[in-house]
PDB file of C-alpha atoms in Angstrom:
ATOM      1  CA  MET B   1      -4.274  13.145 -11.221  1.00  0.00           C
ATOM      2  CA  THR B   2      -0.331  12.813 -11.553  1.00  0.00           C
ATOM      3  CA  ARG B   3       1.692   9.757 -11.502  1.00  0.00           C
ATOM      4  CA  VAL B   4       2.782  11.001  -7.923  1.00  0.00           C
ATOM      5  CA  ALA B   5      -0.846  11.428  -6.714  1.00  0.00           C
ATOM      6  CA  THR B   6      -1.735   8.039  -7.901  1.00  0.00           C
ATOM      7  CA  LEU B   7       1.166   6.301  -6.330  1.00  0.00           C
ATOM      8  CA  CYS B   8       0.570   8.218  -3.089  1.00  0.00           C
ATOM      9  CA  ALA B   9      -3.307   7.219  -3.151  1.00  0.00           C
ATOM     10  CA  ASN B  10      -2.408   3.579  -3.625  1.00  0.00           C
ATOM     11  CA  LEU B  11       0.276   3.567  -1.077  1.00  0.00           C
ATOM     12  CA  ASP B  12      -2.541   5.117   1.285  1.00  0.00           C
ATOM     13  CA  LEU B  13      -5.078   2.652   0.373  1.00  0.00           C
ATOM     14  CA  ASP B  14      -2.901  -0.296   1.151  1.00  0.00           C
ATOM     15  CA  PRO B  15       0.293  -0.026   3.216  1.00  0.00           C
ATOM     16  CA  ARG B  16       1.550  -3.478   1.967  1.00  0.00           C
ATOM     17  CA  VAL B  17       2.176  -1.844  -1.632  1.00  0.00           C
ATOM     18  CA  ARG B  18       5.341  -0.684  -0.364  1.00  0.00           C
ATOM     19  CA  GLU B  19       6.488  -4.304   0.622  1.00  0.00           C
ATOM     20  CA  ALA B  20       5.200  -5.589  -2.730  1.00  0.00           C
ATOM     21  CA  LEU B  21       7.699  -2.892  -4.497  1.00  0.00           C
ATOM     22  CA  ASP B  22      10.593  -3.953  -2.638  1.00  0.00           C
ATOM     23  CA  ASP B  23       9.569  -7.805  -3.523  1.00  0.00           C
ATOM     24  CA  GLY B  24       9.211  -6.669  -7.045  1.00  0.00           C
ATOM     25  CA  GLY B  25      13.016  -5.238  -7.158  1.00  0.00           C
ATOM     26  CA  LEU B  26      12.516  -1.566  -6.153  1.00  0.00           C
ATOM     27  CA  THR B  27      15.749  -0.847  -4.318  1.00  0.00           C
ATOM     28  CA  ASP B  28      15.952   1.313  -1.191  1.00  0.00           C
ATOM     29  CA  ALA B  29      18.286   3.726  -3.137  1.00  0.00           C
ATOM     30  CA  GLN B  30      15.426   4.307  -5.956  1.00  0.00           C
ATOM     31  CA  TRP B  31      12.697   4.911  -3.154  1.00  0.00           C
ATOM     32  CA  ASP B  32      14.945   7.187  -1.521  1.00  0.00           C
ATOM     33  CA  ALA B  33      15.585   9.259  -4.543  1.00  0.00           C
ATOM     34  CA  LEU B  34      11.850   9.179  -5.576  1.00  0.00           C
ATOM     35  CA  VAL B  35      11.048  10.548  -1.926  1.00  0.00           C
ATOM     36  CA  ALA B  36      13.890  12.933  -2.186  1.00  0.00           C
ATOM     37  CA  ALA B  37      12.603  13.989  -5.527  1.00  0.00           C
ATOM     38  CA  VAL B  38       9.156  14.744  -4.373  1.00  0.00           C
ATOM     39  CA  ARG B  39      10.149  16.597  -1.325  1.00  0.00           C
ATOM     40  CA  ALA B  40      12.581  19.031  -3.389  1.00  0.00           C
ATOM     41  CA  GLY B  41       9.712  19.714  -5.690  1.00  0.00           C
ATOM     42  CA  ARG B  42      11.427  18.583  -8.743  1.00  0.00           C
ATOM     43  CA  PRO B  43       9.974  18.636 -12.202  1.00  0.00           C
ATOM     44  CA  GLY B  44       7.753  15.728 -13.147  1.00  0.00           C
ATOM     45  CA  ASP B  45      10.356  14.844 -15.914  1.00  0.00           C
ATOM     46  CA  ALA B  46      13.172  14.516 -13.276  1.00  0.00           C
ATOM     47  CA  ILE B  47      11.343  11.627 -11.522  1.00  0.00           C
ATOM     48  CA  VAL B  48       9.956   9.851 -14.629  1.00  0.00           C
ATOM     49  CA  ALA B  49      12.628   7.507 -14.591  1.00  0.00           C
ATOM     50  CA  LEU B  50      11.983   6.720 -10.920  1.00  0.00           C
ATOM     51  CA  LEU B  51       8.197   6.269 -11.410  1.00  0.00           C
ATOM     52  CA  ASP B  52       8.942   3.869 -14.522  1.00  0.00           C
ATOM     53  CA  ALA B  53      11.142   1.932 -11.706  1.00  0.00           C
ATOM     54  CA  VAL B  54       8.204   1.744  -9.396  1.00  0.00           C
ATOM     55  CA  GLU B  55       6.002   0.658 -12.239  1.00  0.00           C
ATOM     56  CA  GLU B  56       8.353  -2.277 -13.385  1.00  0.00           C
ATOM     57  CA  ALA B  57       8.782  -3.399  -9.655  1.00  0.00           C
ATOM     58  CA  ALA B  58       5.022  -3.392  -9.527  1.00  0.00           C
ATOM     59  CA  ALA B  59       4.352  -5.399 -12.600  1.00  0.00           C
ATOM     60  CA  THR B  60       6.999  -7.824 -11.341  1.00  0.00           C
ATOM     61  CA  ALA B  61       4.969  -8.184  -8.038  1.00  0.00           C
ATOM     62  CA  GLY B  62       1.761  -8.707 -10.053  1.00  0.00           C
ATOM     63  CA  LEU B  63       0.571  -5.233  -9.583  1.00  0.00           C
ATOM     64  CA  ASP B  64      -0.976  -3.002 -12.349  1.00  0.00           C
ATOM     65  CA  GLY B  65      -1.129   0.747 -12.578  1.00  0.00           C
ATOM     66  CA  ILE B  66       0.670   1.721  -9.224  1.00  0.00           C
ATOM     67  CA  SER B  67       1.453   5.088 -10.345  1.00  0.00           C
ATOM     68  CA  THR B  68      -0.774   5.273 -13.519  1.00  0.00           C
ATOM     69  CA  GLY B  69      -4.630   4.815 -13.655  1.00  0.00           C
ATOM     70  CA  PRO B  70      -8.046   6.395 -14.311  1.00  0.00           C
ATOM     71  CA  ARG B  71      -8.548   9.837 -13.548  1.00  0.00           C
ATOM     72  CA  GLY B  72     -11.377  10.342 -11.005  1.00  0.00           C
ATOM     73  CA  PHE B  73     -13.862  13.051 -10.201  1.00  0.00           C
ATOM     74  CA  GLU B  74     -15.673  13.670  -6.937  1.00  0.00           C
ATOM     75  CA  PRO B  75     -17.776  16.896  -6.693  1.00  0.00           C
ATOM     76  CA  LEU B  76     -17.629  19.242  -3.594  1.00  0.00           C
ATOM     77  CA  PRO B  77     -19.935  18.203  -0.669  1.00  0.00           C
ATOM     78  CA  GLY B  78     -22.973  20.389  -0.502  1.00  0.00           C
ATOM     79  CA  GLY B  79     -24.008  20.980  -3.990  1.00  0.00           C
ATOM     80  CA  THR B  80     -23.455  23.942  -6.141  1.00  0.00           C
ATOM     81  CA  ALA B  81     -25.996  26.448  -5.100  1.00  0.00           C
ATOM     82  CA  GLY B  82     -24.593  29.882  -3.619  1.00  0.00           C
ATOM     83  CA  SER B  83     -21.196  30.334  -2.066  1.00  0.00           C
ATOM     84  CA  ARG B  84     -19.510  27.645  -0.351  1.00  0.00           C
ATOM     85  CA  ALA B  85     -16.120  26.943   1.386  1.00  0.00           C
ATOM     86  CA  VAL B  86     -14.874  23.334   1.833  1.00  0.00           C
ATOM     87  CA  ARG B  87     -11.757  22.765   3.960  1.00  0.00           C
ATOM     88  CA  GLY B  88      -9.566  19.665   3.205  1.00  0.00           C
ATOM     89  CA  TRP B  89      -5.907  18.978   2.692  1.00  0.00           C
ATOM     90  CA  ARG B  90      -3.594  18.983  -0.360  1.00  0.00           C
ATOM     91  CA  CYS B  91      -0.188  17.626  -1.120  1.00  0.00           C
ATOM     92  CA  PRO B  92       2.398  19.503   0.941  1.00  0.00           C
ATOM     93  CA  HIS B  93       5.333  19.475  -1.536  1.00  0.00           C
ATOM     94  CA  PRO B  94       6.851  22.181  -3.362  1.00  0.00           C
ATOM     95  CA  ARG B  95       5.399  20.837  -6.629  1.00  0.00           C
ATOM     96  CA  PRO B  96       2.120  19.354  -5.576  1.00  0.00           C
ATOM     97  CA  CYS B  97       0.961  16.149  -6.846  1.00  0.00           C
ATOM     98  CA  GLY B  98      -2.606  17.178  -7.017  1.00  0.00           C
ATOM     99  CA  ARG B  99      -3.848  14.687  -4.380  1.00  0.00           C
ATOM    100  CA  GLY B 100      -6.772  16.290  -2.078  1.00  0.00           C
ATOM    101  CA  GLU B 101      -8.375  15.197   0.609  1.00  0.00           C
ATOM    102  CA  PRO B 102     -11.691  16.640   2.362  1.00  0.00           C
ATOM    103  CA  ASP B 103     -11.684  17.436   6.024  1.00  0.00           C
ATOM    104  CA  ARG B 104     -13.400  14.725   7.707  1.00  0.00           C
ATOM    105  CA  ASP B 105     -12.162  14.838  11.268  1.00  0.00           C
ATOM    106  CA  GLY B 106      -9.801  17.746  11.533  1.00  0.00           C
ATOM    107  CA  ARG B 107      -6.657  15.663  11.372  1.00  0.00           C
ATOM    108  CA  ALA B 108      -4.296  16.032   8.746  1.00  0.00           C
ATOM    109  CA  PRO B 109      -3.600  12.885   6.667  1.00  0.00           C
ATOM    110  CA  ALA B 110      -0.051  12.060   5.650  1.00  0.00           C
ATOM    111  CA  CYS B 111       1.609  11.597   2.146  1.00  0.00           C
ATOM    112  CA  ALA B 112       1.916   8.079   1.896  1.00  0.00           C
ATOM    113  CA  LEU B 113       4.873   8.442  -0.208  1.00  0.00           C
ATOM    114  CA  THR B 114       7.105  10.874   2.339  1.00  0.00           C
ATOM    115  CA  GLY B 115       5.247  10.521   5.344  1.00  0.00           C
ATOM    116  CA  ASP B 116       4.882  14.464   5.606  1.00  0.00           C
ATOM    117  CA  PRO B 117       1.424  15.773   6.925  1.00  0.00           C
ATOM    118  CA  LEU B 118      -0.627  17.168   4.137  1.00  0.00           C
ATOM    119  CA  ALA B 119      -1.168  20.959   3.884  1.00  0.00           C
ATOM    120  CA  PRO B 120      -4.580  22.732   5.055  1.00  0.00           C
ATOM    121  CA  VAL B 121      -6.314  24.419   2.125  1.00  0.00           C
ATOM    122  CA  ARG B 122      -9.766  26.274   1.739  1.00  0.00           C
ATOM    123  CA  VAL B 123     -11.607  25.997  -1.352  1.00  0.00           C
ATOM    124  CA  VAL B 124     -14.401  28.774  -2.045  1.00  0.00           C
ATOM    125  CA  SER B 125     -16.709  28.166  -4.747  1.00  0.00           C
ATOM    126  CA  GLU B 126     -19.180  30.967  -6.035  1.00  0.00           C
TER     127      GLU B 126
END
């Protein structure tokens, strides 16, 4: 999971994270620049400084690992026997962050960072 995906997932888990980042000193200009960079699909190294600013603000607010953290693995539902197709949602941006969500109710979740709806995806395993 990339740093952007981790940040997005943390924002999705708790909407108060954004407020905590503000309290920790992240400026609106920094936030807007990060959102614009994600939407534009800028390469990861172009947004590292912005993600570092997010981490600094998070640390000041008493949060740890807002854009960093352990990698996770979740097997596809239905096991591995035969050919299976799973529908879900993925990051909609030109350089996807790696976030993926299974389709649970047919409604597209939103990117917690930009507010853009996640893009539909179908994964086939054989």
